Amino acid sequence: MLVQVAWAILSATWNAVGVALLAQGGRSLGPTASIAAALVLLVMAIAYPVTIRRWNVVYLLVSLLGGLAAISAVVNAFTADPTLWPSEFWRYAGVVLNGVGFVAALVGIVSVVRNRWLRHEG
């Protein structure tokens, strides 16, 4: 869950920096940059620790949303025009960041489902 929070905060920062760069006439770090996305990611960063113990279903839904967003960004890095990124470094930095986010979401989902299943077994 801590890795999910870190991913969401770093992704929100990525989007905010991209918007700032665009506002200054530069290029964003990736093909898209959005304050709305940054805000959603910050809400997700708060939702992960708040919901994991009390509302497992909400945690699972937020994790699923984060995982889908992360894997979508990874796939986009390999299928979209590479010139949408300012450099190969930033393209692969996005792959690493979102790859970690996807794995963290997957681990979080499996852990919660497994723990709920084990509690109902015994």
GROMACS .gro file of C-alpha atoms in nm:
model
  122
    1MET     CA    1   0.000   0.000   0.000
    2LEU     CA    2   0.288   0.240   0.069
    3VAL     CA    3   0.420   0.180  -0.282
    4GLN     CA    4   0.074   0.261  -0.419
    5VAL     CA    5   0.074   0.588  -0.226
    6ALA     CA    6   0.424   0.671  -0.354
    7TRP     CA    7   0.320   0.587  -0.712
    8ALA     CA    8   0.011   0.809  -0.689
    9ILE     CA    9   0.206   1.103  -0.544
   10LEU     CA   10   0.487   1.070  -0.798
   11SER     CA   11   0.238   1.039  -1.084
   12ALA     CA   12   0.050   1.345  -0.958
   13THR     CA   13   0.379   1.533  -0.944
   14TRP     CA   14   0.463   1.415  -1.299
   15ASN     CA   15   0.132   1.560  -1.422
   16ALA     CA   16   0.171   1.888  -1.231
   17VAL     CA   17   0.527   1.937  -1.357
   18GLY     CA   18   0.406   1.864  -1.711
   19VAL     CA   19   0.135   2.129  -1.682
   20ALA     CA   20   0.388   2.380  -1.545
   21LEU     CA   21   0.628   2.307  -1.832
   22LEU     CA   22   0.348   2.351  -2.086
   23ALA     CA   23   0.249   2.681  -1.924
   24GLN     CA   24   0.606   2.804  -1.971
   25GLY     CA   25   0.604   2.708  -2.339
   26GLY     CA   26   0.796   2.384  -2.291
   27ARG     CA   27   0.705   2.020  -2.341
   28SER     CA   28   0.549   1.801  -2.076
   29LEU     CA   29   0.734   1.494  -1.953
   30GLY     CA   30   0.495   1.266  -2.139
   31PRO     CA   31   0.220   1.275  -2.399
   32THR     CA   32  -0.035   1.412  -2.153
   33ALA     CA   33  -0.033   1.641  -1.852
   34SER     CA   34  -0.340   1.729  -1.651
   35ILE     CA   35  -0.417   1.904  -1.324
   36ALA     CA   36  -0.740   1.701  -1.306
   37ALA     CA   37  -0.538   1.378  -1.329
   38ALA     CA   38  -0.299   1.509  -1.064
   39LEU     CA   39  -0.590   1.579  -0.830
   40VAL     CA   40  -0.745   1.235  -0.889
   41LEU     CA   41  -0.407   1.076  -0.815
   42LEU     CA   42  -0.375   1.274  -0.491
   43VAL     CA   43  -0.724   1.160  -0.386
   44MET     CA   44  -0.615   0.804  -0.461
   45ALA     CA   45  -0.301   0.853  -0.249
   46ILE     CA   46  -0.525   0.949   0.043
   47ALA     CA   47  -0.781   0.676  -0.029
   48TYR     CA   48  -0.533   0.387  -0.019
   49PRO     CA   49  -0.447   0.406   0.353
   50VAL     CA   50  -0.792   0.528   0.458
   51THR     CA   51  -0.984   0.245   0.290
   52ILE     CA   52  -0.753  -0.055   0.321
   53ARG     CA   53  -0.872  -0.158   0.669
   54ARG     CA   54  -1.226  -0.021   0.686
   55TRP     CA   55  -1.367  -0.054   0.337
   56ASN     CA   56  -1.189  -0.333   0.152
   57VAL     CA   57  -1.422  -0.308  -0.146
   58VAL     CA   58  -1.343   0.062  -0.192
   59TYR     CA   59  -0.971  -0.011  -0.156
   60LEU     CA   60  -1.001  -0.283  -0.419
   61LEU     CA   61  -1.183  -0.048  -0.658
   62VAL     CA   62  -0.927   0.231  -0.610
   63SER     CA   63  -0.647  -0.021  -0.658
   64LEU     CA   64  -0.811  -0.155  -0.972
   65LEU     CA   65  -0.848   0.199  -1.109
   66GLY     CA   66  -0.484   0.278  -1.028
   67GLY     CA   67  -0.361  -0.048  -1.176
   68LEU     CA   68  -0.555   0.004  -1.497
   69ALA     CA   69  -0.428   0.362  -1.530
   70ALA     CA   70  -0.070   0.249  -1.468
   71ILE     CA   71  -0.073  -0.040  -1.715
   72SER     CA   72  -0.245   0.181  -1.971
   73ALA     CA   73   0.042   0.430  -1.944
   74VAL     CA   74   0.297   0.150  -1.985
   75VAL     CA   75   0.124   0.015  -2.296
   76ASN     CA   76   0.096   0.370  -2.432
   77ALA     CA   77   0.472   0.419  -2.393
   78PHE     CA   78   0.531   0.128  -2.631
   79THR     CA   79   0.249   0.191  -2.878
   80ALA     CA   80   0.233   0.571  -2.909
   81ASP     CA   81   0.465   0.784  -3.117
   82PRO     CA   82   0.795   0.811  -2.923
   83THR     CA   83   0.825   1.178  -3.021
   84LEU     CA   84   0.541   1.254  -2.776
   85TRP     CA   85   0.802   1.234  -2.498
   86PRO     CA   86   1.081   1.492  -2.476
   87SER     CA   87   1.341   1.212  -2.468
   88GLU     CA   88   1.380   0.836  -2.440
   89PHE     CA   89   1.482   0.885  -2.077
   90TRP     CA   90   1.141   1.033  -1.987
   91ARG     CA   91   0.956   0.769  -2.185
   92TYR     CA   92   1.128   0.488  -1.995
   93ALA     CA   93   1.108   0.676  -1.665
   94GLY     CA   94   0.731   0.673  -1.715
   95VAL     CA   95   0.741   0.301  -1.793
   96VAL     CA   96   0.930   0.231  -1.470
   97LEU     CA   97   0.706   0.455  -1.259
   98ASN     CA   98   0.385   0.309  -1.397
   99GLY     CA   99   0.521  -0.046  -1.404
  100VAL     CA  100   0.587  -0.018  -1.031
  101GLY     CA  101   0.239   0.129  -0.986
  102PHE     CA  102   0.080  -0.160  -1.170
  103VAL     CA  103   0.269  -0.423  -0.970
  104ALA     CA  104   0.185  -0.244  -0.644
  105ALA     CA  105  -0.184  -0.240  -0.737
  106LEU     CA  106  -0.173  -0.609  -0.825
  107VAL     CA  107   0.000  -0.699  -0.498
  108GLY     CA  108  -0.248  -0.488  -0.301
  109ILE     CA  109  -0.548  -0.649  -0.468
  110VAL     CA  110  -0.416  -1.003  -0.424
  111SER     CA  111  -0.327  -0.938  -0.059
  112VAL     CA  112  -0.669  -0.804   0.034
  113VAL     CA  113  -0.856  -1.076  -0.154
  114ARG     CA  114  -0.633  -1.346  -0.004
  115ASN     CA  115  -0.669  -1.209   0.351
  116ARG     CA  116  -1.048  -1.185   0.319
  117TRP     CA  117  -1.063  -1.538   0.178
  118LEU     CA  118  -0.845  -1.678   0.458
  119ARG     CA  119  -1.055  -1.505   0.726
  120HIS     CA  120  -1.371  -1.663   0.586
  121GLU     CA  121  -1.206  -2.006   0.559
  122GLY     CA  122  -1.128  -2.040   0.929
   0.00000   0.00000   0.00000
